[in-house]
Amino acid sequence: MSGKILFVDQSGGMGGAEMGLQDIAAHFRARCSVLLLSDGIFRERLEARGVSVRVLEMPAAVRGVAREGKFSAGMSALPGLLRPVARGYSLARAHDVLYANTQKALVVACLLGAAARRPVIWHLRDILSLEHFQSWLIALAAFLGNRACARVIANSRATAGSFVRAGGWPDRLRVVYNGIDASEFEVAPAEIARDGKFLVGLFGRLAPWKGQHVLLEALALAPDVDAIVVGDALFGEDAYAAKIRRLADQSRVRLLGFRPDAYALVRACDAIVHTSVAPEPFGRVVVEGMLAGRPVVAAAAGGVPEIVEDGVSGLLVPPGDAAALAAALGRLRDDPALCKRLGEAGRRHAMAHFSLRAMLAGVESVVEEVLR
Ligand code: UDP
């Protein structure tokens, strides 16, 4: 195998896309570099795993373009891309394929790919729907996927379907599920002060669509259940984070912020909840709960029903339905045998279907297809 890969990611912080890329880049470390459009803990983590990293900070106008941003803001940010793209040109020329891991990275990778005449692979980790993006961003993504990418890797069938519904061509699309190393859950559980109550964990960045407020509402209906909420605002959702801090009953909910030791915290919980109110593209946190052998209660939308079979490998509830979530938590709290059965079946299922090895093999075969 040969051919050098330049991964491109916009984030300096750790979201699901970065957790996934960290494992992929470490696997290819002998023949890849990562280009980050923002500096932060992600660079440190990649470097700690022996991956070569370059940071090309984007100008404020580009950083400021958000999923809910206006078309005019996107257009006025375009000139700001020229200088970083010019600076990244020789790096792109030194690689054989560019691999975009996020939406802004896609734009940068496509410009770099066109300038340096290198094929682009796009790892699509978002649902391209109006719940997540402005329509012009969806149209742009589908256009770039069709016209500027050799292959599009979708992280679930739900994500792939959204690409096709947005006008994306199915012929270049490949579904590769996220995979997580099960051995990483052999860590000791984090120490959390407990007063004997059933403890649930909600992991993920604080954002309205991640639905932390749904858990707070459910807790009001589920006595004898306490919670830890792990994660912080990553992409400017500070107002929502402040609202969650204000609403949380601190005697029952601990807001732990972003934690690098998330897996040890997962192990400390009796159950894991997932509360996204818009379709989740994949939902690493769901698989992580399963790999830790914990029963999961997850919102049934997007890629989540591809991961969890209701009543067999976890419990599914309608997104945004605090009463259904409270009822599911009550069931688990009152039935340790059910927790054990769902936890064990969930772990078996996640190990069989969402292994790191399978994900790396899937990514590698797409990379080789393009290099050929
Ligand atoms: N995570 C973490 N520390 C935190 C909160 C979350 O390491 O404080 C990790 C979590 O374990 C998971 C990822 O962030 O691996 C979130 O991925 P997911 O696919 O659930 O959501 P995304 O961020 O991609 O929307």
Short mmCIF file of N, CA and C and ligand atoms in Angstrom, two decimals, residues 14-17 19 203-205 209-210 230-231 257-260 262-263 280 283-285 288, ligand 1:
data_model
loop_
_atom_site.label_atom_id
_atom_site.label_comp_id
_atom_site.label_asym_id
_atom_site.label_seq_id
_atom_site.Cartn_x
_atom_site.Cartn_y
_atom_site.Cartn_z
N MET A 14 -12.59 18.52 20.43
CA MET A 14 -12.94 17.13 20.18
C MET A 14 -14.44 16.93 20.09
N GLY A 15 -14.96 16.73 18.88
CA GLY A 15 -16.33 16.25 18.71
C GLY A 15 -16.24 14.83 18.18
N GLY A 16 -17.39 14.29 17.81
CA GLY A 16 -17.39 12.92 17.30
C GLY A 16 -16.54 12.78 16.04
N ALA A 17 -16.60 13.79 15.15
CA ALA A 17 -15.84 13.72 13.91
C ALA A 17 -14.34 13.63 14.20
N MET A 19 -13.00 12.54 17.12
CA MET A 19 -12.71 11.24 17.76
C MET A 19 -12.50 10.18 16.68
N PHE A 203 -23.71 12.25 27.39
CA PHE A 203 -22.41 12.69 26.88
C PHE A 203 -22.59 13.39 25.55
N GLY A 204 -21.81 14.46 25.33
CA GLY A 204 -21.87 15.14 24.04
C GLY A 204 -21.83 16.64 24.26
N ARG A 205 -21.49 17.35 23.18
CA ARG A 205 -21.37 18.79 23.35
C ARG A 205 -22.74 19.40 23.66
N TRP A 209 -29.72 21.09 19.67
CA TRP A 209 -30.23 19.87 19.02
C TRP A 209 -29.77 18.61 19.72
N LYS A 210 -28.78 18.71 20.59
CA LYS A 210 -28.36 17.54 21.36
C LYS A 210 -29.33 17.25 22.52
N VAL A 230 -22.04 15.43 30.51
CA VAL A 230 -20.62 15.56 30.21
C VAL A 230 -20.45 16.15 28.81
N GLY A 231 -19.74 17.27 28.72
CA GLY A 231 -19.55 17.93 27.43
C GLY A 231 -19.74 19.43 27.60
N GLY A 257 -18.81 19.51 32.28
CA GLY A 257 -18.03 20.16 31.21
C GLY A 257 -17.38 19.11 30.32
N PHE A 258 -16.48 19.58 29.44
CA PHE A 258 -15.78 18.63 28.56
C PHE A 258 -14.81 17.80 29.38
N ARG A 259 -14.82 16.49 29.19
CA ARG A 259 -13.91 15.61 29.92
C ARG A 259 -13.16 14.70 28.96
N PRO A 260 -11.83 14.72 29.04
CA PRO A 260 -11.07 13.82 28.17
C PRO A 260 -11.20 12.35 28.60
N ALA A 262 -13.87 10.59 29.14
CA ALA A 262 -15.30 10.28 29.01
C ALA A 262 -15.58 8.79 29.21
N TYR A 263 -14.68 7.92 28.73
CA TYR A 263 -14.99 6.48 28.80
C TYR A 263 -15.04 5.99 30.26
N GLU A 280 -29.77 12.26 14.61
CA GLU A 280 -28.33 12.11 14.90
C GLU A 280 -27.70 11.39 13.71
N GLY A 283 -23.98 8.89 16.18
CA GLY A 283 -24.17 8.81 17.63
C GLY A 283 -23.14 7.90 18.27
N ARG A 284 -21.89 8.36 18.28
CA ARG A 284 -20.83 7.57 18.93
C ARG A 284 -21.18 7.29 20.38
N VAL A 285 -21.79 8.29 21.03
CA VAL A 285 -22.05 8.14 22.47
C VAL A 285 -22.96 6.94 22.74
N GLU A 288 -20.72 3.92 22.50
CA GLU A 288 -19.81 3.90 23.66
C GLU A 288 -20.52 3.34 24.90
N1 UDP B 1 -16.89 13.31 24.37
C1 UDP B 1 -15.75 13.46 25.13
N2 UDP B 1 -15.79 14.26 26.23
C2 UDP B 1 -16.90 14.94 26.60
C3 UDP B 1 -18.08 14.78 25.81
C4 UDP B 1 -18.04 13.95 24.70
O1 UDP B 1 -14.71 12.86 24.84
O2 UDP B 1 -16.86 15.66 27.59
C5 UDP B 1 -16.86 12.44 23.18
C6 UDP B 1 -17.78 11.26 23.27
O3 UDP B 1 -17.21 10.24 24.07
C7 UDP B 1 -17.97 10.90 21.79
C8 UDP B 1 -17.87 12.24 21.09
O4 UDP B 1 -17.31 13.16 22.03
O5 UDP B 1 -16.94 10.05 21.36
C9 UDP B 1 -19.20 12.74 20.59
O6 UDP B 1 -19.54 12.03 19.44
P1 UDP B 1 -21.02 11.91 18.88
O7 UDP B 1 -20.96 11.12 17.60
O8 UDP B 1 -21.93 11.33 19.90
O9 UDP B 1 -21.49 13.40 18.61
P2 UDP B 1 -20.91 14.58 17.67
O10 UDP B 1 -19.96 15.38 18.47
O11 UDP B 1 -20.23 13.90 16.50
O12 UDP B 1 -22.12 15.33 17.23
#
